[in-house]
PDB file of C-alpha atoms in Angstrom:
ATOM      1  CA  MET A 207      72.696 110.845  60.851  1.00  0.00           C
ATOM      2  CA  THR A 208      68.722 110.473  61.976  1.00  0.00           C
ATOM      3  CA  GLY A 209      66.759 108.147  61.128  1.00  0.00           C
ATOM      4  CA  THR A 210      66.976 105.483  58.639  1.00  0.00           C
ATOM      5  CA  ALA A 211      70.147 107.031  57.461  1.00  0.00           C
ATOM      6  CA  ALA A 212      72.397 106.801  60.996  1.00  0.00           C
ATOM      7  CA  ALA A 213      71.021 102.663  60.156  1.00  0.00           C
ATOM      8  CA  PHE A 214      72.476 102.934  57.727  1.00  0.00           C
ATOM      9  CA  GLY A 215      75.451 104.504  58.169  1.00  0.00           C
ATOM     10  CA  ALA A 216      75.880 102.162  61.535  1.00  0.00           C
ATOM     11  CA  LEU A 217      76.229  99.301  58.868  1.00  0.00           C
ATOM     12  CA  HIS A 218      79.439 100.292  57.894  1.00  0.00           C
ATOM     13  CA  ARG A 219      81.349 100.883  61.109  1.00  0.00           C
ATOM     14  CA  ASP A 220      83.166  98.587  62.679  1.00  0.00           C
ATOM     15  CA  ARG A 221      82.931  95.440  60.311  1.00  0.00           C
ATOM     16  CA  ALA A 222      85.433  92.371  60.981  1.00  0.00           C
ATOM     17  CA  PRO A 223      88.080  91.407  58.910  1.00  0.00           C
ATOM     18  CA  GLY A 224      85.868  89.292  55.802  1.00  0.00           C
ATOM     19  CA  ASP A 225      82.813  90.127  57.344  1.00  0.00           C
ATOM     20  CA  PRO A 226      82.011  92.906  54.885  1.00  0.00           C
ATOM     21  CA  LEU A 227      78.544  95.233  54.595  1.00  0.00           C
ATOM     22  CA  VAL A 228      76.982  93.731  51.139  1.00  0.00           C
ATOM     23  CA  LEU A 229      74.712  95.336  49.529  1.00  0.00           C
ATOM     24  CA  PRO A 230      72.876  93.663  46.542  1.00  0.00           C
ATOM     25  CA  GLY A 231      71.205  95.918  43.128  1.00  0.00           C
ATOM     26  CA  PRO A 232      68.117  95.062  42.531  1.00  0.00           C
ATOM     27  CA  TRP A 233      67.136  97.128  39.838  1.00  0.00           C
ATOM     28  CA  ASP A 234      62.874  96.610  40.539  1.00  0.00           C
ATOM     29  CA  ALA A 235      60.659  96.303  43.065  1.00  0.00           C
ATOM     30  CA  SER A 236      59.834  92.815  42.950  1.00  0.00           C
ATOM     31  CA  SER A 237      64.237  92.545  42.634  1.00  0.00           C
ATOM     32  CA  ALA A 238      64.090  94.555  45.572  1.00  0.00           C
ATOM     33  CA  ARG A 239      61.815  92.109  47.752  1.00  0.00           C
ATOM     34  CA  VAL A 240      63.659  88.833  47.073  1.00  0.00           C
ATOM     35  CA  PHE A 241      66.902  90.914  48.591  1.00  0.00           C
ATOM     36  CA  GLU A 242      65.054  92.389  51.713  1.00  0.00           C
ATOM     37  CA  GLU A 243      63.038  87.887  51.803  1.00  0.00           C
ATOM     38  CA  ALA A 244      66.575  87.093  51.727  1.00  0.00           C
ATOM     39  CA  GLY A 245      67.931  88.512  55.077  1.00  0.00           C
ATOM     40  CA  PHE A 246      70.006  92.028  53.715  1.00  0.00           C
ATOM     41  CA  PRO A 247      69.747  94.535  56.363  1.00  0.00           C
ATOM     42  CA  ALA A 248      70.290  97.221  52.870  1.00  0.00           C
ATOM     43  CA  LEU A 249      70.252  97.790  49.000  1.00  0.00           C
ATOM     44  CA  ALA A 250      72.275  99.831  46.648  1.00  0.00           C
ATOM     45  CA  THR A 251      70.628 101.077  43.992  1.00  0.00           C
ATOM     46  CA  PRO A 252      72.546 100.074  40.156  1.00  0.00           C
ATOM     47  CA  SER A 253      72.708 102.762  37.750  1.00  0.00           C
ATOM     48  CA  ALA A 254      73.179 100.159  34.372  1.00  0.00           C
ATOM     49  CA  GLY A 255      70.485  97.532  36.435  1.00  0.00           C
ATOM     50  CA  VAL A 256      67.860 100.363  36.608  1.00  0.00           C
ATOM     51  CA  ALA A 257      68.369 101.704  33.664  1.00  0.00           C
ATOM     52  CA  ALA A 258      68.748  98.311  31.660  1.00  0.00           C
ATOM     53  CA  SER A 259      65.413  97.495  33.409  1.00  0.00           C
ATOM     54  CA  LEU A 260      64.151 100.550  31.589  1.00  0.00           C
ATOM     55  CA  GLY A 261      65.565  99.674  28.245  1.00  0.00           C
ATOM     56  CA  TYR A 262      67.889 102.765  28.974  1.00  0.00           C
ATOM     57  CA  ALA A 263      71.439 102.829  28.422  1.00  0.00           C
ATOM     58  CA  ASP A 264      73.792 103.012  31.529  1.00  0.00           C
ATOM     59  CA  GLY A 265      74.165 106.483  31.796  1.00  0.00           C
ATOM     60  CA  SER A 266      71.316 107.392  29.269  1.00  0.00           C
ATOM     61  CA  VAL A 267      68.695 107.264  31.734  1.00  0.00           C
ATOM     62  CA  PRO A 268      66.147 110.967  32.059  1.00  0.00           C
ATOM     63  CA  PRO A 269      67.058 111.740  36.003  1.00  0.00           C
ATOM     64  CA  ARG A 270      63.456 112.215  35.795  1.00  0.00           C
ATOM     65  CA  GLU A 271      62.908 108.061  34.966  1.00  0.00           C
ATOM     66  CA  MET A 272      65.474 107.432  37.502  1.00  0.00           C
ATOM     67  CA  PHE A 273      64.578 108.582  40.995  1.00  0.00           C
ATOM     68  CA  GLU A 274      60.552 107.654  39.961  1.00  0.00           C
ATOM     69  CA  ALA A 275      62.231 104.215  39.664  1.00  0.00           C
ATOM     70  CA  VAL A 276      64.244 104.469  43.084  1.00  0.00           C
ATOM     71  CA  GLY A 277      61.256 105.428  44.589  1.00  0.00           C
ATOM     72  CA  ARG A 278      58.999 102.615  43.074  1.00  0.00           C
ATOM     73  CA  ILE A 279      62.277 100.239  44.799  1.00  0.00           C
ATOM     74  CA  ALA A 280      62.119 102.085  48.134  1.00  0.00           C
ATOM     75  CA  ARG A 281      58.861 101.953  48.672  1.00  0.00           C
ATOM     76  CA  ALA A 282      58.667  97.897  48.608  1.00  0.00           C
ATOM     77  CA  VAL A 283      60.733  97.723  51.082  1.00  0.00           C
ATOM     78  CA  SER A 284      61.188  98.191  55.183  1.00  0.00           C
ATOM     79  CA  VAL A 285      65.734  98.399  54.638  1.00  0.00           C
ATOM     80  CA  PRO A 286      67.344 101.082  54.413  1.00  0.00           C
ATOM     81  CA  VAL A 287      67.951 101.303  50.103  1.00  0.00           C
ATOM     82  CA  SER A 288      70.571 103.876  48.799  1.00  0.00           C
ATOM     83  CA  ALA A 289      70.361 104.919  45.386  1.00  0.00           C
ATOM     84  CA  ASP A 290      73.499 105.367  42.345  1.00  0.00           C
ATOM     85  CA  VAL A 291      72.819 108.732  40.556  1.00  0.00           C
ATOM     86  CA  GLU A 292      75.924 108.537  39.026  1.00  0.00           C
ATOM     87  CA  ASP A 293      77.416 111.731  38.299  1.00  0.00           C
ATOM     88  CA  GLY A 294      74.257 113.632  40.276  1.00  0.00           C
ATOM     89  CA  TYR A 295      73.217 114.403  36.022  1.00  0.00           C
ATOM     90  CA  GLY A 296      74.217 117.978  36.482  1.00  0.00           C
ATOM     91  CA  LEU A 297      71.052 118.699  38.868  1.00  0.00           C
ATOM     92  CA  PRO A 298      72.802 122.232  41.841  1.00  0.00           C
ATOM     93  CA  ALA A 299      73.521 120.032  45.349  1.00  0.00           C
ATOM     94  CA  ARG A 300      69.612 121.048  46.981  1.00  0.00           C
ATOM     95  CA  GLN A 301      67.455 119.737  43.363  1.00  0.00           C
ATOM     96  CA  LEU A 302      69.864 116.466  44.297  1.00  0.00           C
ATOM     97  CA  VAL A 303      69.332 115.702  47.531  1.00  0.00           C
ATOM     98  CA  GLY A 304      65.509 117.158  47.584  1.00  0.00           C
ATOM     99  CA  ARG A 305      64.729 114.440  45.527  1.00  0.00           C
ATOM    100  CA  LEU A 306      67.146 111.809  46.949  1.00  0.00           C
ATOM    101  CA  LEU A 307      64.933 111.919  49.820  1.00  0.00           C
ATOM    102  CA  ASP A 308      61.454 112.328  47.991  1.00  0.00           C
ATOM    103  CA  ALA A 309      62.529 109.262  46.570  1.00  0.00           C
ATOM    104  CA  GLY A 310      62.958 107.461  50.031  1.00  0.00           C
ATOM    105  CA  VAL A 311      66.821 106.939  50.106  1.00  0.00           C
ATOM    106  CA  VAL A 312      69.208 107.252  52.722  1.00  0.00           C
ATOM    107  CA  GLY A 313      72.250 107.256  50.910  1.00  0.00           C
ATOM    108  CA  CYS A 314      74.052 107.823  47.078  1.00  0.00           C
ATOM    109  CA  ASN A 315      77.011 106.969  45.092  1.00  0.00           C
ATOM    110  CA  LEU A 316      77.892 110.118  43.191  1.00  0.00           C
ATOM    111  CA  GLU A 317      80.446 109.642  40.862  1.00  0.00           C
ATOM    112  CA  ASP A 318      83.623 111.981  39.360  1.00  0.00           C
ATOM    113  CA  SER A 319      83.576 111.318  36.289  1.00  0.00           C
ATOM    114  CA  TRP A 320      81.331 112.406  33.541  1.00  0.00           C
ATOM    115  CA  GLY A 321      79.501 109.865  30.591  1.00  0.00           C
ATOM    116  CA  ARG A 322      79.633 106.763  29.305  1.00  0.00           C
ATOM    117  CA  GLU A 323      82.620 104.439  31.040  1.00  0.00           C
ATOM    118  CA  GLY A 324      85.586 103.032  29.092  1.00  0.00           C
ATOM    119  CA  THR A 325      85.750 106.383  27.282  1.00  0.00           C
ATOM    120  CA  SER A 326      88.574 108.177  27.592  1.00  0.00           C
ATOM    121  CA  VAL A 327      90.755 109.806  30.966  1.00  0.00           C
ATOM    122  CA  GLY A 328      89.761 113.356  30.384  1.00  0.00           C
ATOM    123  CA  SER A 329      86.075 112.662  31.210  1.00  0.00           C
ATOM    124  CA  LEU A 330      88.068 112.638  35.347  1.00  0.00           C
ATOM    125  CA  LYS A 331      86.740 116.135  36.497  1.00  0.00           C
ATOM    126  CA  ASP A 332      88.452 117.694  38.630  1.00  0.00           C
ATOM    127  CA  ALA A 333      88.875 116.639  42.178  1.00  0.00           C
ATOM    128  CA  ARG A 334      88.705 120.408  43.647  1.00  0.00           C
ATOM    129  CA  GLU A 335      85.024 120.804  41.884  1.00  0.00           C
ATOM    130  CA  GLN A 336      83.938 117.260  42.926  1.00  0.00           C
ATOM    131  CA  ALA A 337      85.000 117.934  46.262  1.00  0.00           C
ATOM    132  CA  ASP A 338      83.399 121.711  46.428  1.00  0.00           C
ATOM    133  CA  PHE A 339      79.903 119.753  44.646  1.00  0.00           C
ATOM    134  CA  LEU A 340      80.201 116.745  47.965  1.00  0.00           C
ATOM    135  CA  ALA A 341      81.098 119.733  50.289  1.00  0.00           C
ATOM    136  CA  ALA A 342      77.274 121.577  49.068  1.00  0.00           C
ATOM    137  CA  VAL A 343      76.279 117.810  48.907  1.00  0.00           C
ATOM    138  CA  ARG A 344      76.193 116.883  52.672  1.00  0.00           C
ATOM    139  CA  GLU A 345      75.338 120.863  54.118  1.00  0.00           C
ATOM    140  CA  VAL A 346      72.064 120.306  52.419  1.00  0.00           C
ATOM    141  CA  ALA A 347      71.671 117.380  53.395  1.00  0.00           C
ATOM    142  CA  GLY A 348      72.559 117.858  57.010  1.00  0.00           C
ATOM    143  CA  GLY A 349      72.144 114.013  58.802  1.00  0.00           C
ATOM    144  CA  GLU A 350      69.889 112.994  55.709  1.00  0.00           C
ATOM    145  CA  LEU A 351      72.614 111.180  53.386  1.00  0.00           C
ATOM    146  CA  PHE A 352      75.237 108.650  53.231  1.00  0.00           C
ATOM    147  CA  VAL A 353      76.718 110.212  50.724  1.00  0.00           C
ATOM    148  CA  ASN A 354      79.427 107.585  48.485  1.00  0.00           C
ATOM    149  CA  ALA A 355      81.998 109.426  47.061  1.00  0.00           C
ATOM    150  CA  ARG A 356      82.831 107.307  43.802  1.00  0.00           C
ATOM    151  CA  VAL A 357      86.328 107.917  43.014  1.00  0.00           C
ATOM    152  CA  ASP A 358      86.413 106.884  39.278  1.00  0.00           C
ATOM    153  CA  THR A 359      90.112 107.188  38.568  1.00  0.00           C
ATOM    154  CA  TYR A 360      90.350 103.158  37.492  1.00  0.00           C
ATOM    155  CA  VAL A 361      88.120 102.814  35.266  1.00  0.00           C
ATOM    156  CA  ARG A 362      89.010 105.955  33.237  1.00  0.00           C
ATOM    157  CA  GLY A 363      92.001 104.173  32.537  1.00  0.00           C
ATOM    158  CA  VAL A 364      94.302 106.790  36.129  1.00  0.00           C
ATOM    159  CA  ALA A 365      95.617 102.878  37.830  1.00  0.00           C
ATOM    160  CA  ASP A 366      97.217 106.287  40.081  1.00  0.00           C
ATOM    161  CA  LEU A 367      97.562 104.710  43.358  1.00  0.00           C
ATOM    162  CA  ASP A 368      98.417 108.078  44.640  1.00  0.00           C
ATOM    163  CA  GLU A 369      96.068 110.409  42.456  1.00  0.00           C
ATOM    164  CA  THR A 370      93.325 107.741  44.095  1.00  0.00           C
ATOM    165  CA  VAL A 371      94.490 108.566  47.211  1.00  0.00           C
ATOM    166  CA  ARG A 372      94.521 111.776  46.668  1.00  0.00           C
ATOM    167  CA  ARG A 373      90.855 112.755  45.209  1.00  0.00           C
ATOM    168  CA  ALA A 374      89.570 109.537  48.278  1.00  0.00           C
ATOM    169  CA  ARG A 375      91.295 111.733  50.502  1.00  0.00           C
ATOM    170  CA  LEU A 376      89.426 115.383  49.571  1.00  0.00           C
ATOM    171  CA  TYR A 377      86.055 114.125  49.525  1.00  0.00           C
ATOM    172  CA  LEU A 378      86.229 112.272  52.066  1.00  0.00           C
ATOM    173  CA  ALA A 379      87.658 115.805  54.004  1.00  0.00           C
ATOM    174  CA  ALA A 380      84.628 117.891  51.812  1.00  0.00           C
ATOM    175  CA  GLY A 381      81.777 114.966  53.872  1.00  0.00           C
ATOM    176  CA  ALA A 382      81.897 112.209  51.458  1.00  0.00           C
ATOM    177  CA  ASP A 383      80.500 109.081  54.293  1.00  0.00           C
ATOM    178  CA  CYS A 384      82.641 105.921  52.931  1.00  0.00           C
ATOM    179  CA  VAL A 385      85.205 105.943  49.499  1.00  0.00           C
ATOM    180  CA  TYR A 386      84.454 103.834  46.081  1.00  0.00           C
ATOM    181  CA  VAL A 387      86.879 103.217  44.431  1.00  0.00           C
ATOM    182  CA  ILE A 388      85.494 101.318  41.252  1.00  0.00           C
ATOM    183  CA  LEU A 389      87.203  98.425  39.362  1.00  0.00           C
ATOM    184  CA  ALA A 390      90.910  99.242  41.210  1.00  0.00           C
ATOM    185  CA  PRO A 391      93.099  95.316  41.294  1.00  0.00           C
ATOM    186  CA  VAL A 392      92.259  93.138  44.070  1.00  0.00           C
ATOM    187  CA  ASP A 393      96.175  93.922  44.864  1.00  0.00           C
ATOM    188  CA  VAL A 394      95.776  97.826  45.385  1.00  0.00           C
ATOM    189  CA  ILE A 395      93.030  96.852  48.281  1.00  0.00           C
ATOM    190  CA  PRO A 396      95.391  96.831  51.249  1.00  0.00           C
ATOM    191  CA  ALA A 397      97.030  99.762  50.561  1.00  0.00           C
ATOM    192  CA  LEU A 398      93.680 101.822  49.712  1.00  0.00           C
ATOM    193  CA  ARG A 399      92.470 100.779  53.276  1.00  0.00           C
ATOM    194  CA  ASP A 400      95.513 101.626  54.765  1.00  0.00           C
ATOM    195  CA  ALA A 401      95.304 104.855  53.497  1.00  0.00           C
ATOM    196  CA  ILE A 402      91.723 105.984  53.600  1.00  0.00           C
ATOM    197  CA  ASP A 403      90.294 106.101  57.118  1.00  0.00           C
ATOM    198  CA  ALA A 404      86.466 105.585  56.142  1.00  0.00           C
ATOM    199  CA  PRO A 405      84.807 102.569  54.745  1.00  0.00           C
ATOM    200  CA  LEU A 406      85.903 101.673  52.211  1.00  0.00           C
ATOM    201  CA  ASN A 407      83.295 100.134  49.212  1.00  0.00           C
ATOM    202  CA  VAL A 408      84.324  97.260  46.146  1.00  0.00           C
ATOM    203  CA  VAL A 409      82.611  95.964  43.828  1.00  0.00           C
ATOM    204  CA  HIS A 410      82.108  91.730  43.368  1.00  0.00           C
ATOM    205  CA  LEU A 411      82.484  90.786  40.014  1.00  0.00           C
ATOM    206  CA  PRO A 412      82.286  87.442  38.757  1.00  0.00           C
ATOM    207  CA  ASP A 413      85.436  86.162  38.014  1.00  0.00           C
ATOM    208  CA  GLY A 414      86.840  87.089  41.206  1.00  0.00           C
ATOM    209  CA  PRO A 415      87.470  87.204  45.335  1.00  0.00           C
ATOM    210  CA  SER A 416      84.034  86.707  47.386  1.00  0.00           C
ATOM    211  CA  PRO A 417      82.705  89.067  49.548  1.00  0.00           C
ATOM    212  CA  GLU A 418      84.671  87.745  52.521  1.00  0.00           C
ATOM    213  CA  GLU A 419      87.605  87.774  50.747  1.00  0.00           C
ATOM    214  CA  LEU A 420      87.289  91.877  49.694  1.00  0.00           C
ATOM    215  CA  GLY A 421      86.550  91.687  53.523  1.00  0.00           C
ATOM    216  CA  GLU A 422      89.839  90.221  53.934  1.00  0.00           C
ATOM    217  CA  LEU A 423      91.843  91.995  52.399  1.00  0.00           C
ATOM    218  CA  GLY A 424      90.258  95.747  53.520  1.00  0.00           C
ATOM    219  CA  ALA A 425      86.202  96.008  52.063  1.00  0.00           C
ATOM    220  CA  SER A 426      83.838  97.716  53.777  1.00  0.00           C
ATOM    221  CA  ARG A 427      81.475  96.861  51.951  1.00  0.00           C
ATOM    222  CA  VAL A 428      81.037  95.057  49.113  1.00  0.00           C
ATOM    223  CA  THR A 429      78.179  95.750  46.335  1.00  0.00           C
ATOM    224  CA  PHE A 430      78.110  94.488  42.555  1.00  0.00           C
ATOM    225  CA  GLY A 431      76.468  97.294  40.348  1.00  0.00           C
ATOM    226  CA  PRO A 432      74.634  95.564  37.385  1.00  0.00           C
ATOM    227  CA  GLY A 433      76.278  92.032  38.066  1.00  0.00           C
ATOM    228  CA  LEU A 434      73.134  90.800  39.358  1.00  0.00           C
ATOM    229  CA  HIS A 435      70.512  91.610  36.715  1.00  0.00           C
ATOM    230  CA  HIS A 436      73.377  89.835  34.334  1.00  0.00           C
ATOM    231  CA  ARG A 437      73.551  86.889  36.445  1.00  0.00           C
ATOM    232  CA  ALA A 438      69.225  87.202  36.595  1.00  0.00           C
ATOM    233  CA  MET A 439      68.705  87.875  32.894  1.00  0.00           C
ATOM    234  CA  ALA A 440      71.295  85.041  31.521  1.00  0.00           C
ATOM    235  CA  ALA A 441      69.389  82.467  33.461  1.00  0.00           C
ATOM    236  CA  LEU A 442      66.117  84.269  32.342  1.00  0.00           C
ATOM    237  CA  LYS A 443      67.131  84.028  28.632  1.00  0.00           C
ATOM    238  CA  GLY A 444      67.423  81.000  29.810  1.00  0.00           C
ATOM    239  CA  ILE A 445      64.580  79.409  30.839  1.00  0.00           C
ATOM    240  CA  ALA A 446      63.961  81.933  28.107  1.00  0.00           C
ATOM    241  CA  GLU A 447      65.243  79.176  25.718  1.00  0.00           C
ATOM    242  CA  GLY A 448      64.020  76.017  26.958  1.00  0.00           C
ATOM    243  CA  LEU A 449      60.167  77.336  26.449  1.00  0.00           C
ATOM    244  CA  ARG A 450      60.782  77.151  22.446  1.00  0.00           C
TER     245      ARG A 450
END
């Protein structure tokens, strides 16, 4: 990797147990500046949080608006920014990589399902087709992007550790740098850590283990999805109600 993409990748490696890379999820330029000023070394945008800030439901943002929003976030801070771009919006690899680099980000999440979360199991993509897509992204991007391959088995109702590991290994062989098994139960994180020879991204949930505890279980990287946006909006609602 080159430039800040290399620096971003280095943040994922050689993490001590209990010390995962914690990446807050900004939804706009002002929230990104707050997280940077708090001392976080990098940020990772959540598609759902950005969608809410733009007035859309998760998964409904027109691609142009998502890339513009991500670009505003990346320009607002000096730390590396990775972008959640869902399943790539159906864009060919060359076009997708070009838009990401034009936005100024150094990494991306790409998920292996389509449609709104919580829909049918059939929303999972064919794993080998997804691996081919990731390989094309890697070929075009070279070392300019850190690719976080999201595995959606658990979020789509396929609670199968073997299938999850199979997909993760396919994606890593295709050139992904990190694996993100979203909503994997806490008790399977150690098994995932043992089976996957790469950084492991785990989502932090409000009622779940702390980032440090997730790191002790095997997470290399902890993200929050739209959780921080939800907490900020709850706080804002309380302020608004106090003004009435």
